[in-house]
Amino acid sequence: MDGISVQDSLVYVMVSISAVDRSMEDAEMLRIGNIVKTLPIFQGYSSDQLVNAAKSCRDILQDDEGLEAVLGIAASLPENLQETAYVLAAEVAAADLHVSAEEVRFLQLLRNRLSLPKLVTSALEHAARARHQTA
């Protein structure tokens, strides 16, 4: 993956879906931080690494082909982590209880790039929405 760690790649996916609608909500940023603090894949991954990865992703996204670059990085993840990348994107999108059209489109692009079955991604999206519901 050209020197990009698996963890950084996952952060790029999360930051990208948060930024795709040009509005990085506090709820989304908090969700990214909580994911990095709690998921086993991020064990030993520091907050400094998270900040650096988020900045690097921001720089990539400023290029005309930035979104395509991030999708390519996601596609280079090991196969066993591709569903993880997708569900993390869905989690971040659902964090503010509103999934924008741009976020839906990003999820579609990600699903296609990762060649994930629609049934699987629908289940992952549904689970993410269910976890973020309020009374």
JSON list of C-alpha atoms in Angstrom, two decimals:
[
{"chain": "A", "resi": 1, "resn": "MET", "atom": "CA", "xyz": [0.00, 0.00, 0.00]},
{"chain": "A", "resi": 2, "resn": "ASP", "atom": "CA", "xyz": [2.83, 2.36, -0.82]},
{"chain": "A", "resi": 3, "resn": "GLY", "atom": "CA", "xyz": [3.85, 3.14, 2.77]},
{"chain": "A", "resi": 4, "resn": "ILE", "atom": "CA", "xyz": [0.33, 3.84, 4.00]},
{"chain": "A", "resi": 5, "resn": "SER", "atom": "CA", "xyz": [-0.54, 1.71, 7.01]},
{"chain": "A", "resi": 6, "resn": "VAL", "atom": "CA", "xyz": [-3.76, -0.25, 7.22]},
{"chain": "A", "resi": 7, "resn": "GLN", "atom": "CA", "xyz": [-4.88, 2.00, 10.05]},
{"chain": "A", "resi": 8, "resn": "ASP", "atom": "CA", "xyz": [-4.12, 5.16, 8.08]},
{"chain": "A", "resi": 9, "resn": "SER", "atom": "CA", "xyz": [-6.07, 3.74, 5.13]},
{"chain": "A", "resi": 10, "resn": "LEU", "atom": "CA", "xyz": [-9.10, 3.16, 7.35]},
{"chain": "A", "resi": 11, "resn": "VAL", "atom": "CA", "xyz": [-8.79, 6.69, 8.73]},
{"chain": "A", "resi": 12, "resn": "TYR", "atom": "CA", "xyz": [-8.66, 8.04, 5.15]},
{"chain": "A", "resi": 13, "resn": "VAL", "atom": "CA", "xyz": [-11.98, 6.31, 4.41]},
{"chain": "A", "resi": 14, "resn": "MET", "atom": "CA", "xyz": [-13.60, 7.73, 7.55]},
{"chain": "A", "resi": 15, "resn": "VAL", "atom": "CA", "xyz": [-12.28, 11.25, 7.00]},
{"chain": "A", "resi": 16, "resn": "SER", "atom": "CA", "xyz": [-13.31, 11.15, 3.34]},
{"chain": "A", "resi": 17, "resn": "ILE", "atom": "CA", "xyz": [-16.93, 10.28, 4.06]},
{"chain": "A", "resi": 18, "resn": "SER", "atom": "CA", "xyz": [-17.05, 12.97, 6.71]},
{"chain": "A", "resi": 19, "resn": "ALA", "atom": "CA", "xyz": [-15.63, 15.56, 4.30]},
{"chain": "A", "resi": 20, "resn": "VAL", "atom": "CA", "xyz": [-17.48, 14.51, 1.14]},
{"chain": "A", "resi": 21, "resn": "ASP", "atom": "CA", "xyz": [-20.46, 16.77, 1.89]},
{"chain": "A", "resi": 22, "resn": "ARG", "atom": "CA", "xyz": [-18.10, 19.68, 2.70]},
{"chain": "A", "resi": 23, "resn": "SER", "atom": "CA", "xyz": [-19.28, 19.63, 6.32]},
{"chain": "A", "resi": 24, "resn": "MET", "atom": "CA", "xyz": [-17.26, 17.69, 8.88]},
{"chain": "A", "resi": 25, "resn": "GLU", "atom": "CA", "xyz": [-19.73, 17.52, 11.77]},
{"chain": "A", "resi": 26, "resn": "ASP", "atom": "CA", "xyz": [-18.54, 17.29, 15.37]},
{"chain": "A", "resi": 27, "resn": "ALA", "atom": "CA", "xyz": [-20.52, 14.05, 15.80]},
{"chain": "A", "resi": 28, "resn": "GLU", "atom": "CA", "xyz": [-18.63, 12.52, 12.88]},
{"chain": "A", "resi": 29, "resn": "MET", "atom": "CA", "xyz": [-15.25, 13.60, 14.19]},
{"chain": "A", "resi": 30, "resn": "LEU", "atom": "CA", "xyz": [-16.09, 12.28, 17.67]},
{"chain": "A", "resi": 31, "resn": "ARG", "atom": "CA", "xyz": [-17.18, 8.98, 16.13]},
{"chain": "A", "resi": 32, "resn": "ILE", "atom": "CA", "xyz": [-13.87, 8.67, 14.26]},
{"chain": "A", "resi": 33, "resn": "GLY", "atom": "CA", "xyz": [-11.98, 9.33, 17.51]},
{"chain": "A", "resi": 34, "resn": "ASN", "atom": "CA", "xyz": [-14.06, 6.76, 19.39]},
{"chain": "A", "resi": 35, "resn": "ILE", "atom": "CA", "xyz": [-13.58, 4.17, 16.66]},
{"chain": "A", "resi": 36, "resn": "VAL", "atom": "CA", "xyz": [-9.81, 4.64, 16.78]},
{"chain": "A", "resi": 37, "resn": "LYS", "atom": "CA", "xyz": [-9.83, 4.37, 20.58]},
{"chain": "A", "resi": 38, "resn": "THR", "atom": "CA", "xyz": [-11.93, 1.20, 20.75]},
{"chain": "A", "resi": 39, "resn": "LEU", "atom": "CA", "xyz": [-11.50, -1.07, 17.74]},
{"chain": "A", "resi": 40, "resn": "PRO", "atom": "CA", "xyz": [-8.81, -3.77, 17.92]},
{"chain": "A", "resi": 41, "resn": "ILE", "atom": "CA", "xyz": [-7.45, -2.86, 14.47]},
{"chain": "A", "resi": 42, "resn": "PHE", "atom": "CA", "xyz": [-6.34, 0.48, 15.97]},
{"chain": "A", "resi": 43, "resn": "GLN", "atom": "CA", "xyz": [-4.63, -0.97, 19.04]},
{"chain": "A", "resi": 44, "resn": "GLY", "atom": "CA", "xyz": [-1.42, 1.01, 19.55]},
{"chain": "A", "resi": 45, "resn": "TYR", "atom": "CA", "xyz": [-2.49, 3.70, 17.06]},
{"chain": "A", "resi": 46, "resn": "SER", "atom": "CA", "xyz": [-1.95, 7.06, 18.76]},
{"chain": "A", "resi": 47, "resn": "SER", "atom": "CA", "xyz": [-3.98, 10.23, 18.62]},
{"chain": "A", "resi": 48, "resn": "ASP", "atom": "CA", "xyz": [-0.98, 11.87, 16.93]},
{"chain": "A", "resi": 49, "resn": "GLN", "atom": "CA", "xyz": [-1.12, 9.24, 14.19]},
{"chain": "A", "resi": 50, "resn": "LEU", "atom": "CA", "xyz": [-4.85, 9.91, 13.79]},
{"chain": "A", "resi": 51, "resn": "VAL", "atom": "CA", "xyz": [-4.29, 13.66, 13.44]},
{"chain": "A", "resi": 52, "resn": "ASN", "atom": "CA", "xyz": [-1.45, 13.13, 10.95]},
{"chain": "A", "resi": 53, "resn": "ALA", "atom": "CA", "xyz": [-3.53, 10.70, 8.87]},
{"chain": "A", "resi": 54, "resn": "ALA", "atom": "CA", "xyz": [-6.50, 13.09, 8.87]},
{"chain": "A", "resi": 55, "resn": "LYS", "atom": "CA", "xyz": [-4.25, 15.92, 7.66]},
{"chain": "A", "resi": 56, "resn": "SER", "atom": "CA", "xyz": [-2.72, 13.73, 4.96]},
{"chain": "A", "resi": 57, "resn": "CYS", "atom": "CA", "xyz": [-6.17, 12.69, 3.82]},
{"chain": "A", "resi": 58, "resn": "ARG", "atom": "CA", "xyz": [-7.31, 16.31, 3.72]},
{"chain": "A", "resi": 59, "resn": "ASP", "atom": "CA", "xyz": [-4.33, 17.12, 1.50]},
{"chain": "A", "resi": 60, "resn": "ILE", "atom": "CA", "xyz": [-5.14, 14.21, -0.82]},
{"chain": "A", "resi": 61, "resn": "LEU", "atom": "CA", "xyz": [-8.80, 15.26, -1.05]},
{"chain": "A", "resi": 62, "resn": "GLN", "atom": "CA", "xyz": [-7.82, 18.76, -2.16]},
{"chain": "A", "resi": 63, "resn": "ASP", "atom": "CA", "xyz": [-6.49, 17.36, -5.44]},
{"chain": "A", "resi": 64, "resn": "ASP", "atom": "CA", "xyz": [-8.89, 17.01, -8.37]},
{"chain": "A", "resi": 65, "resn": "GLU", "atom": "CA", "xyz": [-8.53, 13.22, -8.29]},
{"chain": "A", "resi": 66, "resn": "GLY", "atom": "CA", "xyz": [-8.32, 13.05, -4.49]},
{"chain": "A", "resi": 67, "resn": "LEU", "atom": "CA", "xyz": [-11.49, 11.06, -3.93]},
{"chain": "A", "resi": 68, "resn": "GLU", "atom": "CA", "xyz": [-10.40, 8.54, -6.55]},
{"chain": "A", "resi": 69, "resn": "ALA", "atom": "CA", "xyz": [-7.02, 8.29, -4.79]},
{"chain": "A", "resi": 70, "resn": "VAL", "atom": "CA", "xyz": [-8.68, 7.52, -1.45]},
{"chain": "A", "resi": 71, "resn": "LEU", "atom": "CA", "xyz": [-10.90, 4.90, -3.10]},
{"chain": "A", "resi": 72, "resn": "GLY", "atom": "CA", "xyz": [-7.76, 3.33, -4.58]},
{"chain": "A", "resi": 73, "resn": "ILE", "atom": "CA", "xyz": [-6.12, 3.28, -1.16]},
{"chain": "A", "resi": 74, "resn": "ALA", "atom": "CA", "xyz": [-9.22, 1.59, 0.27]},
{"chain": "A", "resi": 75, "resn": "ALA", "atom": "CA", "xyz": [-9.17, -0.98, -2.54]},
{"chain": "A", "resi": 76, "resn": "SER", "atom": "CA", "xyz": [-5.58, -1.86, -1.66]},
{"chain": "A", "resi": 77, "resn": "LEU", "atom": "CA", "xyz": [-6.60, -2.92, 1.85]},
{"chain": "A", "resi": 78, "resn": "PRO", "atom": "CA", "xyz": [-6.34, -6.64, 2.55]},
{"chain": "A", "resi": 79, "resn": "GLU", "atom": "CA", "xyz": [-9.56, -8.38, 1.54]},
{"chain": "A", "resi": 80, "resn": "ASN", "atom": "CA", "xyz": [-10.42, -9.24, 5.14]},
{"chain": "A", "resi": 81, "resn": "LEU", "atom": "CA", "xyz": [-10.48, -5.50, 6.01]},
{"chain": "A", "resi": 82, "resn": "GLN", "atom": "CA", "xyz": [-12.53, -4.25, 3.08]},
{"chain": "A", "resi": 83, "resn": "GLU", "atom": "CA", "xyz": [-15.85, -4.85, 4.83]},
{"chain": "A", "resi": 84, "resn": "THR", "atom": "CA", "xyz": [-14.31, -3.14, 7.86]},
{"chain": "A", "resi": 85, "resn": "ALA", "atom": "CA", "xyz": [-13.53, -0.08, 5.76]},
{"chain": "A", "resi": 86, "resn": "TYR", "atom": "CA", "xyz": [-17.09, -0.01, 4.46]},
{"chain": "A", "resi": 87, "resn": "VAL", "atom": "CA", "xyz": [-18.74, -0.38, 7.85]},
{"chain": "A", "resi": 88, "resn": "LEU", "atom": "CA", "xyz": [-16.51, 2.34, 9.31]},
{"chain": "A", "resi": 89, "resn": "ALA", "atom": "CA", "xyz": [-17.60, 4.69, 6.53]},
{"chain": "A", "resi": 90, "resn": "ALA", "atom": "CA", "xyz": [-21.23, 3.81, 7.24]},
{"chain": "A", "resi": 91, "resn": "GLU", "atom": "CA", "xyz": [-20.68, 4.41, 10.97]},
{"chain": "A", "resi": 92, "resn": "VAL", "atom": "CA", "xyz": [-19.27, 7.87, 10.38]},
{"chain": "A", "resi": 93, "resn": "ALA", "atom": "CA", "xyz": [-22.04, 8.75, 7.93]},
{"chain": "A", "resi": 94, "resn": "ALA", "atom": "CA", "xyz": [-24.69, 7.68, 10.45]},
{"chain": "A", "resi": 95, "resn": "ALA", "atom": "CA", "xyz": [-23.07, 9.44, 13.41]},
{"chain": "A", "resi": 96, "resn": "ASP", "atom": "CA", "xyz": [-24.91, 12.74, 12.93]},
{"chain": "A", "resi": 97, "resn": "LEU", "atom": "CA", "xyz": [-28.23, 10.96, 12.22]},
{"chain": "A", "resi": 98, "resn": "HIS", "atom": "CA", "xyz": [-28.34, 12.39, 8.70]},
{"chain": "A", "resi": 99, "resn": "VAL", "atom": "CA", "xyz": [-26.77, 10.70, 5.71]},
{"chain": "A", "resi": 100, "resn": "SER", "atom": "CA", "xyz": [-26.37, 13.24, 2.92]},
{"chain": "A", "resi": 101, "resn": "ALA", "atom": "CA", "xyz": [-26.68, 12.47, -0.77]},
{"chain": "A", "resi": 102, "resn": "GLU", "atom": "CA", "xyz": [-22.91, 12.96, -1.10]},
{"chain": "A", "resi": 103, "resn": "GLU", "atom": "CA", "xyz": [-22.29, 10.40, 1.65]},
{"chain": "A", "resi": 104, "resn": "VAL", "atom": "CA", "xyz": [-24.64, 7.92, -0.04]},
{"chain": "A", "resi": 105, "resn": "ARG", "atom": "CA", "xyz": [-22.74, 8.43, -3.29]},
{"chain": "A", "resi": 106, "resn": "PHE", "atom": "CA", "xyz": [-19.40, 7.89, -1.53]},
{"chain": "A", "resi": 107, "resn": "LEU", "atom": "CA", "xyz": [-20.71, 4.64, -0.05]},
{"chain": "A", "resi": 108, "resn": "GLN", "atom": "CA", "xyz": [-21.81, 3.52, -3.51]},
{"chain": "A", "resi": 109, "resn": "LEU", "atom": "CA", "xyz": [-18.40, 4.33, -4.98]},
{"chain": "A", "resi": 110, "resn": "LEU", "atom": "CA", "xyz": [-16.68, 2.55, -2.11]},
{"chain": "A", "resi": 111, "resn": "ARG", "atom": "CA", "xyz": [-18.91, -0.52, -2.46]},
{"chain": "A", "resi": 112, "resn": "ASN", "atom": "CA", "xyz": [-18.18, -0.70, -6.18]},
{"chain": "A", "resi": 113, "resn": "ARG", "atom": "CA", "xyz": [-14.43, -0.16, -5.76]},
{"chain": "A", "resi": 114, "resn": "LEU", "atom": "CA", "xyz": [-14.25, -2.86, -3.10]},
{"chain": "A", "resi": 115, "resn": "SER", "atom": "CA", "xyz": [-16.55, -5.19, -5.09]},
{"chain": "A", "resi": 116, "resn": "LEU", "atom": "CA", "xyz": [-18.68, -5.82, -2.03]},
{"chain": "A", "resi": 117, "resn": "PRO", "atom": "CA", "xyz": [-22.08, -7.48, -2.50]},
{"chain": "A", "resi": 118, "resn": "LYS", "atom": "CA", "xyz": [-25.06, -5.13, -2.22]},
{"chain": "A", "resi": 119, "resn": "LEU", "atom": "CA", "xyz": [-26.72, -7.39, 0.35]},
{"chain": "A", "resi": 120, "resn": "VAL", "atom": "CA", "xyz": [-23.66, -7.22, 2.60]},
{"chain": "A", "resi": 121, "resn": "THR", "atom": "CA", "xyz": [-23.32, -3.44, 2.35]},
{"chain": "A", "resi": 122, "resn": "SER", "atom": "CA", "xyz": [-27.05, -2.96, 2.97]},
{"chain": "A", "resi": 123, "resn": "ALA", "atom": "CA", "xyz": [-26.75, -5.00, 6.16]},
{"chain": "A", "resi": 124, "resn": "LEU", "atom": "CA", "xyz": [-23.69, -3.01, 7.28]},
{"chain": "A", "resi": 125, "resn": "GLU", "atom": "CA", "xyz": [-25.49, 0.28, 6.61]},
{"chain": "A", "resi": 126, "resn": "HIS", "atom": "CA", "xyz": [-28.59, -0.88, 8.48]},
{"chain": "A", "resi": 127, "resn": "ALA", "atom": "CA", "xyz": [-26.51, -1.92, 11.49]},
{"chain": "A", "resi": 128, "resn": "ALA", "atom": "CA", "xyz": [-24.72, 1.44, 11.55]},
{"chain": "A", "resi": 129, "resn": "ARG", "atom": "CA", "xyz": [-28.03, 3.33, 11.43]},
{"chain": "A", "resi": 130, "resn": "ALA", "atom": "CA", "xyz": [-29.50, 1.14, 14.17]},
{"chain": "A", "resi": 131, "resn": "ARG", "atom": "CA", "xyz": [-26.57, 1.85, 16.50]},
{"chain": "A", "resi": 132, "resn": "HIS", "atom": "CA", "xyz": [-27.02, 5.61, 16.18]},
{"chain": "A", "resi": 133, "resn": "GLN", "atom": "CA", "xyz": [-30.77, 5.84, 16.77]},
{"chain": "A", "resi": 134, "resn": "THR", "atom": "CA", "xyz": [-32.11, 7.86, 19.65]},
{"chain": "A", "resi": 135, "resn": "ALA", "atom": "CA", "xyz": [-35.38, 7.56, 21.50]}
]
